[in-house]
CSV table of N, CA and C in Angstrom, one decimal:
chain,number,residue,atom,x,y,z
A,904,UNK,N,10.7,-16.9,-76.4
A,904,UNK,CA,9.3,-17.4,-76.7
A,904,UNK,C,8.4,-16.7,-75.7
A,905,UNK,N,7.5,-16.2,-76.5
A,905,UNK,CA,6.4,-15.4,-75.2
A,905,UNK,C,5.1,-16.9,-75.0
A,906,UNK,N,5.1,-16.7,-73.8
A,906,UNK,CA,3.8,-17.5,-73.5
A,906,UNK,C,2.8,-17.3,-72.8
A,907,UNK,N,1.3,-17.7,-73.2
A,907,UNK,CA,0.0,-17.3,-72.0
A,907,UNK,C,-0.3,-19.0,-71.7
A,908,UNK,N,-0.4,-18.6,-70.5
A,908,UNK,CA,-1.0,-19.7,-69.6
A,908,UNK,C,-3.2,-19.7,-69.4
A,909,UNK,N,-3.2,-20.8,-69.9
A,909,UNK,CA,-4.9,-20.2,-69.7
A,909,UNK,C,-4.9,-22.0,-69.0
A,910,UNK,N,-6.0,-21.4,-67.8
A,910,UNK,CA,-6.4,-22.4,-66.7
A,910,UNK,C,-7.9,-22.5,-66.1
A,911,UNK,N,-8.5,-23.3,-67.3
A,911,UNK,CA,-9.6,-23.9,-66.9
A,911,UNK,C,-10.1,-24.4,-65.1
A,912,UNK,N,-10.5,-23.4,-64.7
A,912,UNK,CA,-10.2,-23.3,-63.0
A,912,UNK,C,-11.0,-24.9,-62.6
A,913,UNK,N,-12.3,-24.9,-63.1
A,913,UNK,CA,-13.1,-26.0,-62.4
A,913,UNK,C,-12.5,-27.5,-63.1
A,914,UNK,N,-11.6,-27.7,-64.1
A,914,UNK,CA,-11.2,-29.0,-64.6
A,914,UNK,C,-9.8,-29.1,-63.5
A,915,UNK,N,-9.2,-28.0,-63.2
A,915,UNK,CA,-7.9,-28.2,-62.6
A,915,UNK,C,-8.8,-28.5,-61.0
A,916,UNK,N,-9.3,-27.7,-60.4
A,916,UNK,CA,-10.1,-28.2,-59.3
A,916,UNK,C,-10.6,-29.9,-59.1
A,917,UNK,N,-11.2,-30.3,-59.8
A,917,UNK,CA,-11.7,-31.5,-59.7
A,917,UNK,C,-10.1,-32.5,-60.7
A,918,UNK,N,-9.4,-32.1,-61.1
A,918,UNK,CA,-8.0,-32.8,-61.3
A,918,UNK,C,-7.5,-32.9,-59.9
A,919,UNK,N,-6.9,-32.0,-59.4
A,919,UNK,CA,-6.4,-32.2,-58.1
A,919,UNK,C,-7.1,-32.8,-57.1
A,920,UNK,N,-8.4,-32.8,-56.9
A,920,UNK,CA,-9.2,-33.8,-55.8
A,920,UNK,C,-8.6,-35.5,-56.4
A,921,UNK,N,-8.8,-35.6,-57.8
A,921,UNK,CA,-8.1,-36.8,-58.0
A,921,UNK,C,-6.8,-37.2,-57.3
A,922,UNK,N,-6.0,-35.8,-57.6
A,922,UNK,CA,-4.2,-36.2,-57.4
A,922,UNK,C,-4.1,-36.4,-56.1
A,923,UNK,N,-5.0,-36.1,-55.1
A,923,UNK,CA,-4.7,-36.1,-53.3
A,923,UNK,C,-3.8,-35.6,-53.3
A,924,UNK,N,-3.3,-34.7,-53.8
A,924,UNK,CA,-2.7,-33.0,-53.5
A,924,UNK,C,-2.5,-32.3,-54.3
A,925,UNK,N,-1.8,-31.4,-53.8
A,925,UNK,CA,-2.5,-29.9,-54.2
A,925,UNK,C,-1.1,-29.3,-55.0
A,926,UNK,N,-1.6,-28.6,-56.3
A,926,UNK,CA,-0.6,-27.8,-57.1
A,926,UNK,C,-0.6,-26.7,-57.1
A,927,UNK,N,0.9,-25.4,-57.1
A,927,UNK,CA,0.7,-24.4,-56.6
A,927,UNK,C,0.4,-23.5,-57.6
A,928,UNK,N,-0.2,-22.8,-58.0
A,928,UNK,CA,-0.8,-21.8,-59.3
A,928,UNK,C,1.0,-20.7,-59.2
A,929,UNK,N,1.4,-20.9,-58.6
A,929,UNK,CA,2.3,-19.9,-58.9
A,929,UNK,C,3.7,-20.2,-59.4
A,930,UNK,N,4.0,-21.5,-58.9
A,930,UNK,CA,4.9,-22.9,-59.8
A,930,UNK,C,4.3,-23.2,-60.8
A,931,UNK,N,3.4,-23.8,-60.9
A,931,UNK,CA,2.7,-23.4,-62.6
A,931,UNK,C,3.6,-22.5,-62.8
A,932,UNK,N,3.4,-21.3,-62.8
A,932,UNK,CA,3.9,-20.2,-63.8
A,932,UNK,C,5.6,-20.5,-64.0
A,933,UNK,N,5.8,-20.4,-62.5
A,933,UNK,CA,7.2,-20.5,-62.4
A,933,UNK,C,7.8,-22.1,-63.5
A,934,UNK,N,7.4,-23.0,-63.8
A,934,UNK,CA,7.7,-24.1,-64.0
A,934,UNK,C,7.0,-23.8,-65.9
A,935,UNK,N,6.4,-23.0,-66.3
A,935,UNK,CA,6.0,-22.8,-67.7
A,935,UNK,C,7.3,-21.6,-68.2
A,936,UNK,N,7.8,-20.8,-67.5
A,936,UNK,CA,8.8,-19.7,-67.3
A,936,UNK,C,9.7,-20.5,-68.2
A,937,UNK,N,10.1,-22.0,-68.0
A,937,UNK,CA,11.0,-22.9,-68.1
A,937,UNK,C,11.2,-22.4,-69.6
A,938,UNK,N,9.9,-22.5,-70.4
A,938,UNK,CA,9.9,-22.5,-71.9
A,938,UNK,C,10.4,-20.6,-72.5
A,939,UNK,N,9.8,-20.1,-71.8
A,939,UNK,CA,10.1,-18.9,-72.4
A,939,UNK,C,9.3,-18.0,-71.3
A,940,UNK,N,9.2,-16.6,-71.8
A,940,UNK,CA,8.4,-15.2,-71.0
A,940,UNK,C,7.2,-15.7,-70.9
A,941,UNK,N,6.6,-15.4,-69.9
A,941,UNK,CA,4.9,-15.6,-69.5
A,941,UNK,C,4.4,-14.0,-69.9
A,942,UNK,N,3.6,-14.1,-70.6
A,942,UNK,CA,3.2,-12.6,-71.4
A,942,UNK,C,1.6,-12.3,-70.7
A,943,UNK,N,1.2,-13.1,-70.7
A,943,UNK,CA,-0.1,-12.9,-69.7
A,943,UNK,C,-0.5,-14.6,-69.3
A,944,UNK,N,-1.0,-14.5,-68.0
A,944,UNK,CA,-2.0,-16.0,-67.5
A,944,UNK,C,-3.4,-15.6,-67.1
A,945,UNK,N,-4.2,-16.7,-67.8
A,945,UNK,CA,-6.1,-16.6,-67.2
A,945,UNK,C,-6.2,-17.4,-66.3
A,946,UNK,N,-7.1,-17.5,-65.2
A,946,UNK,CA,-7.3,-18.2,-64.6
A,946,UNK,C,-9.1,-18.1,-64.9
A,947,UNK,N,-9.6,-19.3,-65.1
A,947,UNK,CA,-11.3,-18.8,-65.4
A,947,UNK,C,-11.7,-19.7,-64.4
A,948,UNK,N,-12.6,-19.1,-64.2
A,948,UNK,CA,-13.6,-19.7,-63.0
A,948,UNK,C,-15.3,-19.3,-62.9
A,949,UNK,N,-16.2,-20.2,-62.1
A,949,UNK,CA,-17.4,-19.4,-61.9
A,949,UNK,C,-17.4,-19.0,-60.9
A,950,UNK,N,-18.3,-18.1,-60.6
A,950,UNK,CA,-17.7,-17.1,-59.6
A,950,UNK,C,-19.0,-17.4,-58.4
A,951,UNK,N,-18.9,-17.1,-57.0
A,951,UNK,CA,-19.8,-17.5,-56.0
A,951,UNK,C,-20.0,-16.1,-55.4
A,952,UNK,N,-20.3,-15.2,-55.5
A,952,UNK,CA,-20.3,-13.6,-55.0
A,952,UNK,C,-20.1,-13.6,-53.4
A,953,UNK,N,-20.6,-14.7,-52.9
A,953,UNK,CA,-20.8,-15.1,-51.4
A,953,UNK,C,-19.9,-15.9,-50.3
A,954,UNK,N,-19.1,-16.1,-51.2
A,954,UNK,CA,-17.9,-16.9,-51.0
A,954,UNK,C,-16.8,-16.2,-50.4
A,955,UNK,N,-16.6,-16.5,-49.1
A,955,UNK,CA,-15.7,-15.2,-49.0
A,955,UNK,C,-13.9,-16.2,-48.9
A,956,UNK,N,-14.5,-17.0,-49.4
A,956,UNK,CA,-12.9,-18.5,-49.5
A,956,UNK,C,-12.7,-18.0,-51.3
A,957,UNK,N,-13.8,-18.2,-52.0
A,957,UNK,CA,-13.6,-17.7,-53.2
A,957,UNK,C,-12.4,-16.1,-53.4
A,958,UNK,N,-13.2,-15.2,-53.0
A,958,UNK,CA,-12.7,-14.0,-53.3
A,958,UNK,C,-10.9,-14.2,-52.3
A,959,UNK,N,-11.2,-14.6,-51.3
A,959,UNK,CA,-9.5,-14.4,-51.0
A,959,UNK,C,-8.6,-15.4,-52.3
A,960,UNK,N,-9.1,-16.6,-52.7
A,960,UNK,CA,-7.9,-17.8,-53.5
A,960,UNK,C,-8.2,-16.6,-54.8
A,961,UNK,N,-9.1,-15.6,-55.3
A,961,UNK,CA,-8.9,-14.8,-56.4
A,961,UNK,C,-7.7,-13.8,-56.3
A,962,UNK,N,-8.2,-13.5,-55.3
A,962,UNK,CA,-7.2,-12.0,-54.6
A,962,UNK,C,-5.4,-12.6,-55.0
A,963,UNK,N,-5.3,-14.4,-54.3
A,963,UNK,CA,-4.3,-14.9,-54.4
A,963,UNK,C,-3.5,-15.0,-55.6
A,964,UNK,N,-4.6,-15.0,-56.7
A,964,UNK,CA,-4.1,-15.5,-57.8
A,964,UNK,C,-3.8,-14.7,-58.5
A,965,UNK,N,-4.7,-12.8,-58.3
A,965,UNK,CA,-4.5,-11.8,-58.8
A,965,UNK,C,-2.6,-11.4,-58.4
A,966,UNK,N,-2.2,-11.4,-57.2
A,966,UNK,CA,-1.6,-10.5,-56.5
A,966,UNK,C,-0.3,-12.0,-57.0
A,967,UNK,N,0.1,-13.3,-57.6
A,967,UNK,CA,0.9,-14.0,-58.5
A,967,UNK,C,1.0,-13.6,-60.0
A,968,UNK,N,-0.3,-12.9,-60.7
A,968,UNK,CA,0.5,-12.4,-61.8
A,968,UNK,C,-1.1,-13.0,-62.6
A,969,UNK,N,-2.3,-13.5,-62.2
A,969,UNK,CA,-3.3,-14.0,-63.1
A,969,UNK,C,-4.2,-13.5,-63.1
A,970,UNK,N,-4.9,-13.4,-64.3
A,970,UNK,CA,-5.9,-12.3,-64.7
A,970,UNK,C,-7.0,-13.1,-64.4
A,971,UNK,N,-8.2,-12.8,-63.5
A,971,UNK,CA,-9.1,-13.7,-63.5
A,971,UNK,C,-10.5,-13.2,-63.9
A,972,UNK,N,-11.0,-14.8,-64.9
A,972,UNK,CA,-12.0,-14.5,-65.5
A,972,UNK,C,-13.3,-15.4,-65.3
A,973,UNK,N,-14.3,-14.4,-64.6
A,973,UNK,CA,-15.1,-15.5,-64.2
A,973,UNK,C,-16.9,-15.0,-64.7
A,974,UNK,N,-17.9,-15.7,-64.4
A,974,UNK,CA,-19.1,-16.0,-64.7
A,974,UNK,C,-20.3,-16.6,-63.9
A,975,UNK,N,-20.9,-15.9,-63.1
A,975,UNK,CA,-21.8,-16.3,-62.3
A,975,UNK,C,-22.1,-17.9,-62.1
A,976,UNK,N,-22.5,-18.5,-61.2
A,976,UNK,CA,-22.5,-20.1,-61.3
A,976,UNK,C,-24.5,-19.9,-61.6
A,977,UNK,N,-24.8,-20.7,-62.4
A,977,UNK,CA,-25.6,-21.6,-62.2
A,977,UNK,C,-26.3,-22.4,-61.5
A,978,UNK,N,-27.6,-22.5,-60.8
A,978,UNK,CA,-27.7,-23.2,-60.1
A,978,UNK,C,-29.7,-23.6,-60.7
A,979,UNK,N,-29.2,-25.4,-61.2
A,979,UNK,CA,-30.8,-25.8,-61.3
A,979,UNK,C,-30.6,-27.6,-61.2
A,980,UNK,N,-31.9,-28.0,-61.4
A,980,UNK,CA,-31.9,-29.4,-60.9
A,980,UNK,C,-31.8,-29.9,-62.0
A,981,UNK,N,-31.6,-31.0,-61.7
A,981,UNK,CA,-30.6,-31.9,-63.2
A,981,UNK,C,-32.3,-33.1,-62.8
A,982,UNK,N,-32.5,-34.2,-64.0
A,982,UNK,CA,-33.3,-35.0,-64.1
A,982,UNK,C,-33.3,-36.4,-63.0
A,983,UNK,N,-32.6,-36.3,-62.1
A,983,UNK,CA,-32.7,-37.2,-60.8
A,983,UNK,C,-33.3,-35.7,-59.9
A,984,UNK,N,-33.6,-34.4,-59.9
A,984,UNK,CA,-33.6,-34.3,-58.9
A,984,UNK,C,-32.9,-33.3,-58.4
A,985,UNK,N,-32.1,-33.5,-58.3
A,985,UNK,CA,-31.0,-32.8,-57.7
A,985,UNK,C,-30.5,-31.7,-57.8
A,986,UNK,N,-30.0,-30.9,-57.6
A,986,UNK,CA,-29.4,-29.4,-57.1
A,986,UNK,C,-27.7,-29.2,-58.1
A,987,UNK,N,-27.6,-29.0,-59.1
A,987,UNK,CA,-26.5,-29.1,-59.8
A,987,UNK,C,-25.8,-27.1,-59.7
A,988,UNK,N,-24.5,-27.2,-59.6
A,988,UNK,CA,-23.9,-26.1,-60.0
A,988,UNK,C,-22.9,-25.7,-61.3
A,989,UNK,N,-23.0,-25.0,-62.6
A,989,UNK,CA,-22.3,-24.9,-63.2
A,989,UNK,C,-21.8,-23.8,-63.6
A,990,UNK,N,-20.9,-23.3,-63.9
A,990,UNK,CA,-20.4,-22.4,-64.3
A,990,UNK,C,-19.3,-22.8,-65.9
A,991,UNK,N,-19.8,-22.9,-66.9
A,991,UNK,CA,-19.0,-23.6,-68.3
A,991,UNK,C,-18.1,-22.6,-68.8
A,992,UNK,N,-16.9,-22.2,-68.4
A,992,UNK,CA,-16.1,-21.2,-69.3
A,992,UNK,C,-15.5,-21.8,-70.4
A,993,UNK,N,-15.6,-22.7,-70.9
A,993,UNK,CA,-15.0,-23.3,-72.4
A,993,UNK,C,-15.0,-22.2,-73.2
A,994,UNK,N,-16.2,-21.7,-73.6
A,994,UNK,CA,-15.8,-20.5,-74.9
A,994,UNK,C,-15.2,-19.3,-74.3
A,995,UNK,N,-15.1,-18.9,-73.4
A,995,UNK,CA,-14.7,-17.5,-73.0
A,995,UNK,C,-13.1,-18.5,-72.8
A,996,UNK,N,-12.4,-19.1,-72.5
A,996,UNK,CA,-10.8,-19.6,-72.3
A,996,UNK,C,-10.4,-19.5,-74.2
A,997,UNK,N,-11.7,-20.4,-75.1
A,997,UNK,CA,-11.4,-20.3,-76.6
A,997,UNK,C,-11.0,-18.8,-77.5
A,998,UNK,N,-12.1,-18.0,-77.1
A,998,UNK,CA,-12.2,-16.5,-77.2
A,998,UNK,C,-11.0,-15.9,-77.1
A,999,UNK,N,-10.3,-16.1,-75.4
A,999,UNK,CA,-9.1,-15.1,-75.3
A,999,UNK,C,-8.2,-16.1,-75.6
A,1000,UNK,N,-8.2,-17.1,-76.4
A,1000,UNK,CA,-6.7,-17.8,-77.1
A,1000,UNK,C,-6.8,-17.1,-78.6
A,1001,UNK,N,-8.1,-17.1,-78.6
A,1001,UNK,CA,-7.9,-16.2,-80.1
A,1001,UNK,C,-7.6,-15.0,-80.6
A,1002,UNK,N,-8.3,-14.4,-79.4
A,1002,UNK,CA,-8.5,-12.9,-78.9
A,1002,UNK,C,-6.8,-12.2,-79.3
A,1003,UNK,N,-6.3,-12.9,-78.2
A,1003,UNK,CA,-4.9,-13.0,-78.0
A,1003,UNK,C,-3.5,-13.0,-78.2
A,1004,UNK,N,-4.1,-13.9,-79.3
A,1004,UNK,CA,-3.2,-14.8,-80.4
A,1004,UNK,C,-1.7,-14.3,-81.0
A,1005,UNK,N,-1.7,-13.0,-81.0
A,1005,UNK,CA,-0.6,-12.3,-81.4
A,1005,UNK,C,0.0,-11.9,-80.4
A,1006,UNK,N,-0.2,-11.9,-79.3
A,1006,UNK,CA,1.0,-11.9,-78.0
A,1006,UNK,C,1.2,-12.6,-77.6
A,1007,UNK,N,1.1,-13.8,-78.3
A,1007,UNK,CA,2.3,-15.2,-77.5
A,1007,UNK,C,2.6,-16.0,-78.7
A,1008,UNK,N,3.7,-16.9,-78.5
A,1008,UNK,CA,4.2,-17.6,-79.5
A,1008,UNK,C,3.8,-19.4,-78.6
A,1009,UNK,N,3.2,-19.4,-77.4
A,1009,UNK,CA,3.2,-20.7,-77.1
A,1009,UNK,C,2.2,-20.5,-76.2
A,1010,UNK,N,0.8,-21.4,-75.9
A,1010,UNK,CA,-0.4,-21.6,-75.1
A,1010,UNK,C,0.0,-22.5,-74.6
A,1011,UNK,N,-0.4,-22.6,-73.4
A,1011,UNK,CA,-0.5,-23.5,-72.2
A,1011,UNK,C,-1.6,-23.6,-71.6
A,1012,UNK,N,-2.0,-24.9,-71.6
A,1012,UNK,CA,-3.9,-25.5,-71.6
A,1012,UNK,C,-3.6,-26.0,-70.2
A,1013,UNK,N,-4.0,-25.5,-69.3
A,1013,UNK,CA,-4.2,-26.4,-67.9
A,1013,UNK,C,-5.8,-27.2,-68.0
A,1014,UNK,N,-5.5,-28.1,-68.3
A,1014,UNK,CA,-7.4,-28.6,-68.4
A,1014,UNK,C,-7.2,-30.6,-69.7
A,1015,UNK,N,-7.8,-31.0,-68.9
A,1015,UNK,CA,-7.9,-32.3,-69.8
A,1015,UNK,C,-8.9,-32.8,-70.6
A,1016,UNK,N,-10.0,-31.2,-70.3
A,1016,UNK,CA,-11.1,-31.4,-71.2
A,1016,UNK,C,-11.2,-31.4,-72.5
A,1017,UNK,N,-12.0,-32.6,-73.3
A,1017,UNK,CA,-12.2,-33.0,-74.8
A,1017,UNK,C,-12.3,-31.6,-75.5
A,1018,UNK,N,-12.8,-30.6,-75.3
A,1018,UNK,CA,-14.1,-29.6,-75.6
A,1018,UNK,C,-12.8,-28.9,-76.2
A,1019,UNK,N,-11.6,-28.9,-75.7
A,1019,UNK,CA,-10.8,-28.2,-76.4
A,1019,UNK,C,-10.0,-28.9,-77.5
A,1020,UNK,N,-10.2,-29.8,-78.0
A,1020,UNK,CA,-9.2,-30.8,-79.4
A,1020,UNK,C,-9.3,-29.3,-80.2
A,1021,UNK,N,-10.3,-29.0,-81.1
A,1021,UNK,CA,-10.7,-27.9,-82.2
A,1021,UNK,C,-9.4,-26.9,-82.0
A,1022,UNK,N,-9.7,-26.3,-80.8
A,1022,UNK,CA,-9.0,-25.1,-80.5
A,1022,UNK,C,-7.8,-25.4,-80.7
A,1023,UNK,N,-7.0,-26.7,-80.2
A,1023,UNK,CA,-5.7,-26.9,-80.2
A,1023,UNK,C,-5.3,-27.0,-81.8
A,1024,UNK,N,-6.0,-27.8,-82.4
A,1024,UNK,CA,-5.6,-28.0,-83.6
A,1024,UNK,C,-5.6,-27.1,-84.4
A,1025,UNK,N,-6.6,-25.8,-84.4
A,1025,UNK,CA,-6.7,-24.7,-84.9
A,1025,UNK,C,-5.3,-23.8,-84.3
A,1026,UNK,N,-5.2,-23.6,-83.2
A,1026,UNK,CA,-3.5,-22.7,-82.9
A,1026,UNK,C,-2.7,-23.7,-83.4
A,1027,UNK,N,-2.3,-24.9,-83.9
A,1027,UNK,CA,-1.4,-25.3,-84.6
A,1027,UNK,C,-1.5,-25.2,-85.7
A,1028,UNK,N,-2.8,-25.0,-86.8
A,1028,UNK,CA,-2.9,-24.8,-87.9
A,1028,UNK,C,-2.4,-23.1,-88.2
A,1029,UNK,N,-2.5,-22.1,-87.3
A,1029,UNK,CA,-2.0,-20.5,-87.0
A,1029,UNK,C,-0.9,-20.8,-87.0
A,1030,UNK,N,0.2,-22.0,-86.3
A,1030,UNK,CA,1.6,-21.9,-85.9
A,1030,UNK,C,2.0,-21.6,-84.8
A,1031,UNK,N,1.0,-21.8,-84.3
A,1031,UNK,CA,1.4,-21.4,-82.6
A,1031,UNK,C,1.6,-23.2,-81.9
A,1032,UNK,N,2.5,-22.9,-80.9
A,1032,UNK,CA,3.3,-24.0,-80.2
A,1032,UNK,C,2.2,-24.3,-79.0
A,1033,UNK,N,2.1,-25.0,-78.3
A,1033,UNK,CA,0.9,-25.4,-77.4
A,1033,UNK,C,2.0,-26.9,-76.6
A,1034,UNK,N,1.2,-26.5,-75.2
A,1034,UNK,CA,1.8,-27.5,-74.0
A,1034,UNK,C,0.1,-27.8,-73.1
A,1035,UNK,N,-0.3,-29.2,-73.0
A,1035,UNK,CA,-1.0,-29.1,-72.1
A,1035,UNK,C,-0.8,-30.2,-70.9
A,1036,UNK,N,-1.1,-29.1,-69.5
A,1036,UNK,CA,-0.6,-29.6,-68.4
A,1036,UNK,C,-2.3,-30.2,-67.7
A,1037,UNK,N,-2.1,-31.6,-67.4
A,1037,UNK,CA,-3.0,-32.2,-66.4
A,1037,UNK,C,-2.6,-33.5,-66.0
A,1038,UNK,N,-3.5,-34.3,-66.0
A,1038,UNK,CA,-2.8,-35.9,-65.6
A,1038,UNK,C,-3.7,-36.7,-66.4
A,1039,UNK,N,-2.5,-38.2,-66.5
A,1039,UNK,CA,-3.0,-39.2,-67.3
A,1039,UNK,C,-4.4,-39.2,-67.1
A,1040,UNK,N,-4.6,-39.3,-66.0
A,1040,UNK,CA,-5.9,-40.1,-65.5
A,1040,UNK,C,-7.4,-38.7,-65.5
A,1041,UNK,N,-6.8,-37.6,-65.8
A,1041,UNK,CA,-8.1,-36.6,-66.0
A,1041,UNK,C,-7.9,-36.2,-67.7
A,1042,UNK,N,-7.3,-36.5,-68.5
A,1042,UNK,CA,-6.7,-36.4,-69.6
A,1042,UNK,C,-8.0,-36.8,-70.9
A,1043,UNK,N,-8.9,-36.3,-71.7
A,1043,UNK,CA,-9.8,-36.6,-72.5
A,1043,UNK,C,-8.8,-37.6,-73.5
A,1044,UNK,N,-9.0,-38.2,-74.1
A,1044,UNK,CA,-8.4,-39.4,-75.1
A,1044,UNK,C,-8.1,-38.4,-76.6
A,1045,UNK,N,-8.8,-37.7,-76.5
A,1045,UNK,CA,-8.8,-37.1,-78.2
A,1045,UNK,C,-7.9,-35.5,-77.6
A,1046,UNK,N,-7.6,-35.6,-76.5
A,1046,UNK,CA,-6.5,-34.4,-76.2
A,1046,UNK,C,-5.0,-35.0,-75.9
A,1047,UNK,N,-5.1,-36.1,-75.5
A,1047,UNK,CA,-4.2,-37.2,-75.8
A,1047,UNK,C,-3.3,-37.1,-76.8
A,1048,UNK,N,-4.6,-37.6,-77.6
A,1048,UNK,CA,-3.9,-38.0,-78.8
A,1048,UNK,C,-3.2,-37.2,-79.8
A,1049,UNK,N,-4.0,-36.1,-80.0
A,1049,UNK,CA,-3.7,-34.6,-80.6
A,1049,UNK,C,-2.5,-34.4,-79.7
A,1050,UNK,N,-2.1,-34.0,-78.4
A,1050,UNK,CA,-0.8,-33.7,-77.9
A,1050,UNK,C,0.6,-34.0,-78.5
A,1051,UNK,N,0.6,-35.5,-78.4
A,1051,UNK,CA,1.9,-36.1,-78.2
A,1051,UNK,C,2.8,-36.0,-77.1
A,1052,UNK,N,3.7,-35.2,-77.9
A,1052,UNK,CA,5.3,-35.1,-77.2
A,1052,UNK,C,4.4,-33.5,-76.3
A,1053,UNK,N,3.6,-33.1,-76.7
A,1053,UNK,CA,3.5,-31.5,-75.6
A,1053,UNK,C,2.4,-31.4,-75.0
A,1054,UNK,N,2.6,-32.7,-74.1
A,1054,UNK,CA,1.4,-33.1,-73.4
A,1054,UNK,C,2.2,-33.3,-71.7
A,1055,UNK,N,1.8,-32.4,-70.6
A,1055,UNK,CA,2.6,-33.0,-69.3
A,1055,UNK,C,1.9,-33.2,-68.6
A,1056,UNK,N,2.2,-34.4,-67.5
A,1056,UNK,CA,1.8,-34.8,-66.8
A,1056,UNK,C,2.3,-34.3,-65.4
A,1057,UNK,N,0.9,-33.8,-64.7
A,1057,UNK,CA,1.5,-33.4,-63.5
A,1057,UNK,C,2.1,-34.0,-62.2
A,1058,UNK,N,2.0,-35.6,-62.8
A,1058,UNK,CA,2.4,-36.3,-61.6
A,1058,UNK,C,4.0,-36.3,-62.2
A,1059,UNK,N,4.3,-36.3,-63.6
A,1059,UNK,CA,5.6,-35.7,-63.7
A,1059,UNK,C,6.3,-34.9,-63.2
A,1060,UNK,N,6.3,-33.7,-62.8
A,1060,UNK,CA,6.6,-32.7,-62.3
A,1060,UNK,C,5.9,-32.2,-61.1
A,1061,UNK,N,5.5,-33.2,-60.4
A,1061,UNK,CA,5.5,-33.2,-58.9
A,1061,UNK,C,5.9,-32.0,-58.1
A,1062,UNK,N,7.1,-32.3,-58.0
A,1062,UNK,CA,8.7,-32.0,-57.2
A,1062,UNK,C,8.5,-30.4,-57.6
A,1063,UNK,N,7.9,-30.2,-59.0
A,1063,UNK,CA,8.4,-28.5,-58.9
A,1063,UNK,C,6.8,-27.8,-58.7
A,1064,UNK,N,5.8,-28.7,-58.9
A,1064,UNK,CA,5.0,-27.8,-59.1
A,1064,UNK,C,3.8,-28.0,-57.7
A,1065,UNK,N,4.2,-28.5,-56.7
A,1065,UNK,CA,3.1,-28.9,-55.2
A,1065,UNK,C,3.4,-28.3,-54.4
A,1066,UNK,N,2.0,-27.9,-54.1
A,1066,UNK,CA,2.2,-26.7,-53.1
A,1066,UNK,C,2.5,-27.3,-51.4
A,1067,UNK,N,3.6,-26.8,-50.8
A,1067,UNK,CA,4.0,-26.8,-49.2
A,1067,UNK,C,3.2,-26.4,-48.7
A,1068,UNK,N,2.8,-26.9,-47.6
A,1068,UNK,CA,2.4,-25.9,-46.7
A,1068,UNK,C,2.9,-25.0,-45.4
C-alpha cells in the first residue's frame, strides 16, 4: 500500500498546545509506515521569512523525508481591534491530494478541521483508503463522523508517536 501523509501544520500546532505535549513528525511517519510505503509527506505551513525558529523546525522536517509547503502569513486586525495572523492552507493540502492522487493508495489527514469532510468523501468516492490522525477533543464532528473506524487518536498512540527529549 503506497501512502502520502499530508499535515495541516497550524491545526496540528494548536492540537498539541491542547495535548501538553509534543508529537514527533518523524514517528508520525514512522507509525503511518505501519500501513504500508510512505510515497511522499506535506507538511504545510505559513511561513514567517524572519523566523529563524521557523526555518531551522523546516530544515528539520525537510532533512526526515517532508516536503514543505508554505504561504506567507497574513497579518490585519480582526473587528475587536486586534492584530490577527493567518496563513489558510486548506486548498493548497486539497490540490496536492488531488494533484497526487495516483501515487498513493491511502491519505493520511493530520488535522481535525471540518473544512476537509468534501475532500475526504470525495477520495472515497475515487477509492482511495484515508486515516485521520488528531485527538478527540480537536476533532470537527462532521470529520468524526465521516471517519469511523479510520479515525486515530493521538492520545491513542502516545507511546509511539511523542517526542523525547
Amino acid at each position: 500500500m503506497r501512502i502520502a501523509v499530508f499535515i495541516d501544520g497550524s491545526n496540528f500546532y494548536h492540537m498539541q498546545r491542547k495535548l501538553e505535549w509534543k508529537i514527533d513528525v518523524k514517528k508520525v511517519l514512522d507509525y503511518c509506515s505501519d500501513w504500508g510505503e510512505i510515497t511522499d509527506a506535506y507538511y504545510y505551513n505559513g511561513a514567517n521569512d524572519a523566523s529563524e525558529q521557523q526555518h531551522s523546525f523546516f530544515n528539520m522536517l525537510a532533512s526526515v523525508g517532508y516536503t514543505i509547503v508554505t504561504k506567507p502569513i497574513k497579518r490585519f486586525t480582526n473587528s475587536e481591534g486586534e492584530t490577527v495572523q493567518k496563513a489558510n492552507l486548506d486548498i493548497e493540502i486539497v490540490l496536492d491530494m488531488f494533484t497526487t492522487i495516483d501515487t498513493y493508495d491511502m491519505a493520511v489527514l493530520v488535522s481535525g478541521d471540518s473544512d476537509f469532510e468534501r475532500a475526504l468523501q470525495l477520495l472515497r468516492a475515487r477509492g482511495k483508503k484515508f486515516k485521520v490522525l488528531s485527538t478527540a477533543s480537536y476533532l470537527a464532528k462532521e470529520i468524526r463522523y465521516l471517519c469511523g473506524m479510520h479515525f486515530v487518536d493521538f492520545q491513542d498512540i502516545r507511546e509511539r508517536v511523542e517526542k523525547t527529549v
